[in-house]
Protein backbone atom coordinates (compact mmCIF):
# COMPACT_ATOMS: atom_id res chain seq x y z
CA UNK A 1 0.00 0.00 0.00
CA UNK A 2 1.45 3.31 -1.04
CA UNK A 3 0.04 6.40 0.62
CA UNK A 4 -0.36 9.51 -1.47
CA UNK A 5 1.29 12.64 -0.13
CA UNK A 6 -2.08 14.11 0.83
CA UNK A 7 -3.35 10.99 2.62
CA UNK A 8 -2.99 10.50 6.34
CA UNK A 9 -2.97 7.18 8.09
CA UNK A 10 -3.41 6.63 11.79
CA UNK A 11 -0.53 4.43 12.93
CA UNK A 12 -1.10 2.62 16.18
CA UNK A 13 -0.01 -0.44 18.07
CA UNK A 14 -2.27 -2.12 20.56
CA UNK A 15 -1.26 -2.50 23.19
CA UNK A 16 2.41 -1.57 22.86
CA UNK A 17 4.80 -0.42 20.14
CA UNK A 18 6.83 -3.49 21.14
CA UNK A 19 4.10 -5.59 19.50
CA UNK A 20 5.53 -4.34 16.20
CA UNK A 21 9.08 -5.10 17.32
CA UNK A 22 8.21 -8.65 18.36
CA UNK A 23 6.66 -9.25 14.93
CA UNK A 24 10.19 -9.03 13.49
CA UNK A 25 10.84 -12.44 15.07
CA UNK A 26 7.52 -14.25 15.36
CA UNK A 27 3.82 -14.25 14.64
CA UNK A 28 1.87 -12.39 17.28
CA UNK A 29 -1.75 -13.39 16.86
CA UNK A 30 -3.16 -13.83 20.35
CA UNK A 31 -3.60 -11.39 23.19
CA UNK A 32 -0.29 -10.93 24.94
CA UNK A 33 0.79 -9.07 28.05
CA UNK A 34 3.48 -6.40 28.25
CA UNK A 35 5.54 -8.71 30.45
CA UNK A 36 5.32 -11.53 27.89
CA UNK A 37 6.23 -9.23 24.99
CA UNK A 38 9.32 -8.05 26.87
CA UNK A 39 10.22 -11.65 27.81
CA UNK A 40 9.99 -12.79 24.19
CA UNK A 41 11.99 -9.83 22.90
CA UNK A 42 14.65 -10.57 25.51
CA UNK A 43 14.75 -14.18 24.32
CA UNK A 44 15.24 -13.17 20.68
CA UNK A 45 17.85 -10.54 21.56
CA UNK A 46 19.69 -12.82 24.00
CA UNK A 47 19.64 -9.89 26.41
CA UNK A 48 17.08 -8.16 28.62
CA UNK A 49 14.79 -5.85 26.67
CA UNK A 50 13.66 -2.63 28.28
CA UNK A 51 11.77 0.24 26.70
CA UNK A 52 14.01 3.10 25.65
CA UNK A 53 17.22 1.12 26.01
CA UNK A 54 19.70 2.73 23.65
CA UNK A 55 20.40 0.65 20.56
CA UNK A 56 17.70 -2.01 21.07
CA UNK A 57 15.51 -0.93 18.16
CA UNK A 58 18.57 -0.85 15.88
CA UNK A 59 19.47 -4.34 17.10
CA UNK A 60 15.94 -5.58 16.39
CA UNK A 61 15.97 -4.13 12.88
CA UNK A 62 19.42 -5.62 12.18
CA UNK A 63 18.76 -9.06 13.69
CA UNK A 64 15.05 -9.39 13.02
CA UNK A 65 13.24 -9.70 9.73
CA UNK A 66 11.45 -6.55 8.55
CA UNK A 67 9.60 -8.42 5.79
CA UNK A 68 8.35 -10.95 8.35
CA UNK A 69 7.14 -8.10 10.57
CA UNK A 70 5.30 -6.49 7.65
CA UNK A 71 3.74 -9.81 6.66
CA UNK A 72 2.73 -10.59 10.25
CA UNK A 73 1.13 -7.19 10.83
CA UNK A 74 -0.62 -7.16 7.45
CA UNK A 75 -2.01 -10.68 7.92
CA UNK A 76 -3.28 -9.81 11.37
CA UNK A 77 -5.01 -6.69 10.05
CA UNK A 78 -6.65 -8.75 7.27
CA UNK A 79 -7.82 -11.29 9.86
CA UNK A 80 -9.46 -8.55 11.91
CA UNK A 81 -11.06 -7.07 8.78
CA UNK A 82 -12.49 -10.49 7.89
CA UNK A 83 -14.00 -10.56 11.38
CA UNK A 84 -15.57 -7.14 10.73
CA UNK A 85 -13.26 -5.33 13.16
CA UNK A 86 -11.83 -1.87 12.63
CA UNK A 87 -9.54 0.32 14.74
CA UNK A 88 -12.31 2.91 14.75
CA UNK A 89 -14.96 0.61 16.20
CA UNK A 90 -13.24 -2.41 17.76
CA UNK A 91 -9.74 -1.43 18.90
CA UNK A 92 -10.29 -2.81 22.40
CA UNK A 93 -10.88 -6.23 20.80
CA UNK A 94 -7.84 -5.95 18.56
CA UNK A 95 -4.96 -6.93 20.83
CA UNK A 96 -2.46 -7.54 19.34
CA UNK A 97 -2.56 -5.01 16.51
CA UNK A 98 -0.14 -2.68 14.77
CA UNK A 99 -0.31 -0.57 11.66
CA UNK A 100 3.30 0.62 11.87
CA UNK A 101 4.05 -1.64 8.91
CA UNK A 102 2.24 0.82 6.61
CA UNK A 103 4.76 3.53 7.39
CA UNK A 104 7.68 1.12 6.95
CA UNK A 105 6.30 -0.04 3.59
CA UNK A 106 6.09 3.59 2.49
CA UNK A 107 9.70 4.20 3.57
CA UNK A 108 10.80 1.16 1.60
CA UNK A 109 9.03 2.42 -1.51
CA UNK A 110 10.57 5.86 -1.14
CA UNK A 111 14.06 4.43 -0.61
CA UNK A 112 13.78 2.08 -3.58
CA UNK A 113 13.01 5.00 -5.90
CA UNK A 114 16.52 6.45 -5.47
XYZ file of N, CA, C and O in Angstrom:
456
model
N 0.841 -1.176 0.000
C 0.000 0.000 0.000
C 0.884 1.236 0.000
O 1.718 1.410 0.863
N 0.688 2.077 -0.959
C 1.447 3.315 -1.039
C 0.491 4.457 -0.725
O -0.570 4.578 -1.325
N 0.870 5.270 0.232
C 0.044 6.398 0.617
C 0.406 7.607 -0.231
O 1.578 7.909 -0.409
N -0.599 8.273 -0.739
C -0.357 9.507 -1.473
C 0.077 10.579 -0.492
O -0.202 10.507 0.704
N 0.753 11.576 -0.982
C 1.291 12.637 -0.126
C 0.206 13.343 0.665
O 0.444 13.827 1.760
N -1.003 13.402 0.139
C -2.075 14.112 0.831
C -2.950 13.193 1.687
O -3.931 13.630 2.255
N -2.609 11.922 1.791
C -3.355 10.991 2.623
C -2.688 10.885 3.992
O -1.478 10.978 4.108
N -3.511 10.686 5.000
C -2.987 10.498 6.343
C -3.499 9.180 6.868
O -4.638 8.816 6.666
N -2.647 8.486 7.547
C -2.968 7.177 8.091
C -2.679 7.203 9.582
O -1.610 7.655 9.995
N -3.606 6.741 10.358
C -3.406 6.633 11.792
C -2.581 5.372 12.058
O -2.991 4.278 11.705
N -1.401 5.551 12.629
C -0.528 4.427 12.926
C -0.559 4.155 14.416
O -0.203 5.021 15.216
N -1.003 2.973 14.771
C -1.097 2.620 16.180
C -0.623 1.196 16.396
O -0.560 0.396 15.466
N -0.289 0.922 17.632
C -0.012 -0.441 18.068
C -0.812 -0.666 19.341
O -0.792 0.160 20.241
N -1.489 -1.772 19.391
C -2.268 -2.116 20.563
C -1.725 -3.439 21.094
O -1.714 -4.427 20.381
N -1.168 -3.519 22.177
C -1.260 -2.503 23.194
C 0.050 -1.769 23.415
O 0.096 -0.784 24.130
N 1.095 -2.201 22.754
C 2.409 -1.573 22.865
C 3.086 -1.481 21.501
O 2.888 -2.344 20.645
N 3.957 -0.497 21.334
C 4.797 -0.424 20.142
C 5.637 -1.692 20.020
O 5.928 -2.158 18.913
N 6.008 -2.270 21.151
C 6.830 -3.487 21.143
C 6.130 -4.657 20.461
O 6.787 -5.620 20.053
N 4.813 -4.581 20.284
C 4.104 -5.589 19.500
C 4.709 -5.636 18.100
O 4.993 -6.703 17.564
N 4.913 -4.452 17.518
C 5.535 -4.345 16.197
C 6.949 -4.920 16.213
O 7.340 -5.656 15.321
N 7.706 -4.610 17.240
C 9.084 -5.100 17.320
C 9.121 -6.622 17.409
O 9.944 -7.270 16.756
N 8.242 -7.197 18.208
C 8.206 -8.653 18.356
C 7.852 -9.340 17.038
O 8.339 -10.434 16.747
N 7.047 -8.676 16.220
C 6.658 -9.255 14.934
C 7.840 -9.435 13.988
O 7.739 -10.151 13.002
N 8.983 -8.826 14.285
C 10.192 -9.032 13.492
C 10.737 -10.449 13.673
O 11.537 -10.916 12.867
N 10.313 -11.118 14.739
C 10.839 -12.441 15.067
C 9.791 -13.550 15.019
O 10.138 -14.706 14.807
N 8.541 -13.207 15.267
C 7.521 -14.255 15.363
C 6.135 -13.704 15.086
O 5.903 -12.498 15.164
N 5.221 -14.622 14.776
C 3.816 -14.247 14.636
C 3.290 -13.862 16.006
O 3.599 -14.519 17.001
N 2.511 -12.818 16.040
C 1.865 -12.391 17.278
C 0.387 -12.274 16.942
O -0.049 -11.292 16.363
N -0.352 -13.325 17.274
C -1.749 -13.386 16.857
C -2.740 -13.411 18.005
O -3.921 -13.194 17.801
N -2.266 -13.719 19.201
C -3.161 -13.827 20.350
C -2.824 -12.756 21.367
O -1.684 -12.291 21.436
N -3.803 -12.407 22.167
C -3.600 -11.394 23.195
C -2.364 -11.739 24.024
O -2.152 -12.890 24.389
N -1.566 -10.717 24.274
C -0.290 -10.934 24.937
C -0.041 -9.781 25.908
O -0.365 -8.630 25.621
N 0.528 -10.095 27.038
C 0.789 -9.071 28.053
C 2.092 -8.337 27.764
O 2.961 -8.833 27.041
N 2.241 -7.176 28.365
C 3.483 -6.405 28.248
C 4.664 -7.243 28.741
O 5.708 -7.305 28.086
N 4.480 -7.886 29.873
C 5.545 -8.713 30.451
C 5.971 -9.812 29.481
O 7.169 -10.067 29.309
N 5.012 -10.453 28.826
C 5.317 -11.533 27.893
C 6.010 -10.990 26.636
O 6.937 -11.612 26.109
N 5.576 -9.844 26.148
C 6.232 -9.230 24.990
C 7.689 -8.960 25.314
O 8.588 -9.298 24.543
N 7.941 -8.358 26.471
C 9.320 -8.053 26.869
C 10.134 -9.334 27.059
O 11.303 -9.382 26.693
N 9.517 -10.376 27.618
C 10.218 -11.647 27.814
C 10.612 -12.248 26.467
O 11.745 -12.690 26.275
N 9.702 -12.222 25.513
C 9.990 -12.794 24.194
C 11.027 -11.974 23.436
O 11.890 -12.546 22.762
N 10.953 -10.654 23.534
C 11.985 -9.826 22.901
C 13.351 -10.121 23.514
O 14.351 -10.225 22.799
N 13.389 -10.252 24.827
C 14.646 -10.573 25.515
C 15.203 -11.904 25.027
O 16.412 -12.046 24.809
N 14.328 -12.874 24.824
C 14.747 -14.182 24.317
C 15.389 -14.035 22.935
O 16.475 -14.562 22.689
N 14.720 -13.315 22.047
C 15.238 -13.171 20.680
C 16.521 -12.341 20.628
O 17.364 -12.575 19.763
N 16.666 -11.408 21.545
C 17.848 -10.542 21.561
C 18.986 -11.123 22.393
O 20.076 -10.572 22.414
N 18.704 -12.199 23.115
C 19.688 -12.820 24.002
C 20.190 -11.831 25.052
O 21.347 -11.892 25.477
N 19.315 -10.912 25.426
C 19.641 -9.886 26.414
C 18.327 -9.271 26.877
O 17.350 -9.254 26.129
N 18.307 -8.747 28.073
C 17.080 -8.159 28.621
C 16.636 -6.962 27.790
O 17.426 -6.079 27.490
N 15.358 -6.975 27.397
C 14.791 -5.853 26.669
C 14.132 -4.910 27.666
O 13.410 -5.337 28.551
N 14.386 -3.632 27.504
C 13.656 -2.628 28.276
C 13.368 -1.456 27.356
O 14.176 -1.116 26.481
N 12.210 -0.876 27.535
C 11.766 0.242 26.703
C 12.772 1.387 26.813
O 13.228 1.737 27.885
N 13.115 1.959 25.665
C 14.009 3.102 25.648
C 15.478 2.779 25.812
O 16.300 3.680 25.892
N 15.818 1.509 25.863
C 17.222 1.115 26.010
C 17.957 1.460 24.716
O 17.589 1.004 23.634
N 18.971 2.253 24.819
C 19.704 2.732 23.654
C 20.216 1.568 22.797
O 20.870 0.659 23.283
N 19.895 1.628 21.520
C 20.398 0.653 20.565
C 19.527 -0.575 20.361
O 19.796 -1.358 19.452
N 18.502 -0.779 21.184
C 17.704 -2.012 21.071
C 16.884 -2.047 19.784
O 16.780 -3.092 19.145
N 16.306 -0.925 19.396
C 15.514 -0.934 18.163
C 16.424 -1.193 16.969
O 16.085 -1.972 16.076
N 17.600 -0.593 16.960
C 18.566 -0.850 15.884
C 18.919 -2.338 15.857
O 18.988 -2.955 14.794
N 19.133 -2.917 17.007
C 19.472 -4.336 17.096
C 18.331 -5.204 16.562
O 18.565 -6.181 15.841
N 17.104 -4.835 16.875
C 15.942 -5.585 16.389
C 15.853 -5.499 14.879
O 15.651 -6.504 14.196
N 16.031 -4.309 14.336
C 15.966 -4.133 12.884
C 17.094 -4.907 12.193
O 16.885 -5.524 11.151
N 18.277 -4.912 12.787
C 19.416 -5.618 12.185
C 19.290 -7.131 12.310
O 19.645 -7.863 11.387
N 18.798 -7.618 13.435
C 18.756 -9.062 13.686
C 17.406 -9.692 13.369
O 17.326 -10.909 13.210
N 16.383 -8.883 13.330
C 15.050 -9.387 13.023
C 14.828 -9.409 11.519
O 15.748 -9.249 10.727
N 13.592 -9.594 11.137
C 13.239 -9.698 9.729
C 12.114 -8.712 9.449
O 10.970 -8.965 9.812
N 12.430 -7.599 8.801
C 11.449 -6.553 8.548
C 10.310 -7.049 7.651
O 9.156 -6.705 7.860
N 10.647 -7.880 6.669
C 9.604 -8.420 5.792
C 8.648 -9.313 6.570
O 7.441 -9.287 6.338
N 9.194 -10.090 7.496
C 8.355 -10.946 8.349
C 7.424 -10.076 9.195
O 6.240 -10.374 9.337
N 7.957 -8.993 9.748
C 7.144 -8.100 10.572
C 6.011 -7.492 9.747
O 4.860 -7.431 10.196
N 6.328 -7.053 8.534
C 5.304 -6.486 7.650
C 4.244 -7.528 7.334
O 3.043 -7.264 7.422
N 4.678 -8.734 6.970
C 3.735 -9.813 6.657
C 2.867 -10.157 7.863
O 1.656 -10.351 7.729
N 3.474 -10.253 9.039
C 2.726 -10.591 10.254
C 1.668 -9.535 10.555
O 0.509 -9.863 10.847
N 2.060 -8.271 10.506
C 1.126 -7.192 10.826
C 0.010 -7.089 9.787
O -1.159 -6.903 10.128
N 0.375 -7.227 8.525
C -0.620 -7.164 7.450
C -1.622 -8.317 7.553
O -2.836 -8.121 7.415
N -1.130 -9.515 7.791
C -2.011 -10.684 7.920
C -2.955 -10.523 9.107
O -4.147 -10.863 9.016
N -2.446 -10.012 10.197
C -3.283 -9.814 11.374
C -4.375 -8.785 11.087
O -5.539 -8.970 11.462
N -4.013 -7.710 10.402
C -5.006 -6.687 10.050
C -6.087 -7.268 9.136
O -7.278 -7.002 9.309
N -5.685 -8.102 8.173
C -6.650 -8.752 7.273
C -7.562 -9.696 8.045
O -8.761 -9.793 7.759
N -7.006 -10.389 9.031
C -7.815 -11.289 9.860
C -8.886 -10.502 10.605
O -10.050 -10.888 10.625
N -8.488 -9.387 11.202
C -9.458 -8.552 11.906
C -10.515 -8.006 10.947
O -11.698 -7.970 11.279
N -10.105 -7.590 9.767
C -11.057 -7.068 8.780
C -12.070 -8.147 8.392
O -13.267 -7.866 8.267
N -11.594 -9.379 8.225
C -12.493 -10.489 7.892
C -13.505 -10.752 9.008
O -14.605 -11.234 8.753
N -13.106 -10.416 10.232
C -13.999 -10.560 11.385
C -14.896 -9.332 11.561
O -15.672 -9.259 12.508
N -14.759 -8.354 10.664
C -15.565 -7.143 10.732
C -15.073 -6.131 11.754
O -15.821 -5.243 12.168
N -13.806 -6.241 12.153
C -13.256 -5.335 13.158
C -12.462 -4.213 12.496
O -11.801 -4.420 11.482
N -12.529 -3.056 13.108
C -11.826 -1.874 12.628
C -11.253 -1.134 13.826
O -11.831 -1.167 14.918
N -10.131 -0.435 13.630
C -9.541 0.324 14.735
C -10.468 1.428 15.213
O -10.351 1.887 16.334
N -11.395 1.833 14.382
C -12.314 2.912 14.752
C -13.503 2.425 15.567
O -14.124 3.201 16.273
N -13.796 1.128 15.488
C -14.962 0.608 16.202
C -14.641 -0.521 17.177
O -15.425 -0.781 18.084
N -13.500 -1.192 16.998
C -13.237 -2.413 17.762
C -11.836 -2.487 18.344
O -11.363 -3.580 18.650
N -11.153 -1.381 18.503
C -9.744 -1.426 18.899
C -9.527 -2.187 20.201
O -8.531 -2.887 20.353
N -10.482 -2.100 21.130
C -10.290 -2.813 22.399
C -10.280 -4.328 22.212
O -9.731 -5.046 23.036
N -10.866 -4.795 21.103
C -10.882 -6.232 20.804
C -9.753 -6.645 19.874
O -9.667 -7.799 19.476
N -8.902 -5.693 19.526
C -7.835 -5.953 18.557
C -6.468 -5.898 19.241
O -5.645 -5.043 18.957
N -6.244 -6.797 20.153
C -4.964 -6.929 20.828
C -4.491 -8.352 20.590
O -5.136 -9.281 21.059
N -3.435 -8.507 19.818
C -2.460 -7.541 19.342
C -2.903 -6.880 18.044
O -3.727 -7.416 17.299
N -2.324 -5.724 17.759
C -2.557 -5.012 16.510
C -1.469 -3.971 16.328
O -1.041 -3.336 17.297
N -1.038 -3.784 15.106
C -0.144 -2.681 14.772
C -0.313 -2.317 13.307
O -0.503 -3.195 12.462
N -0.281 -1.037 13.044
C -0.314 -0.573 11.656
C 0.992 0.132 11.289
O 1.082 0.777 10.250
N 1.992 0.000 12.117
C 3.298 0.618 11.865
C 3.874 0.130 10.536
O 4.582 0.865 9.853
N 3.521 -1.087 10.152
C 4.045 -1.645 8.908
C 3.730 -0.769 7.699
O 4.487 -0.727 6.727
N 2.623 -0.045 7.734
C 2.244 0.815 6.608
C 3.268 1.928 6.396
O 3.621 2.257 5.261
N 3.735 2.498 7.472
C 4.763 3.530 7.387
C 6.075 2.941 6.866
O 6.733 3.523 5.999
N 6.433 1.768 7.365
C 7.676 1.121 6.951
C 7.611 0.759 5.465
O 8.584 0.951 4.731
N 6.461 0.263 5.014
C 6.300 -0.036 3.593
C 6.507 1.229 2.757
O 7.151 1.197 1.715
N 5.952 2.337 3.216
C 6.093 3.594 2.494
C 7.565 4.013 2.443
O 8.051 4.447 1.405
N 8.259 3.897 3.561
C 9.697 4.204 3.569
C 10.441 3.348 2.554
O 11.301 3.840 1.826
N 10.114 2.070 2.515
C 10.798 1.159 1.602
C 10.542 1.535 0.150
O 11.457 1.467 -0.684
N 9.335 1.969 -0.167
C 9.028 2.424 -1.512
C 9.832 3.672 -1.850
O 10.434 3.777 -2.915
N 9.851 4.621 -0.913
C 10.574 5.863 -1.141
C 12.069 5.605 -1.325
O 12.699 6.188 -2.196
N 12.638 4.739 -0.523
C 14.063 4.429 -0.606
C 14.389 3.732 -1.919
O 15.422 3.995 -2.539
N 13.504 2.842 -2.358
C 13.777 2.077 -3.576
C 13.718 2.943 -4.832
O 14.205 2.541 -5.879
N 13.127 4.116 -4.739
C 13.013 4.996 -5.900
C 14.294 5.776 -6.168
O 14.410 6.448 -7.174
N 15.262 5.716 -5.260
C 16.519 6.449 -5.467
C 17.482 5.655 -6.289
O 17.641 4.551 -6.343
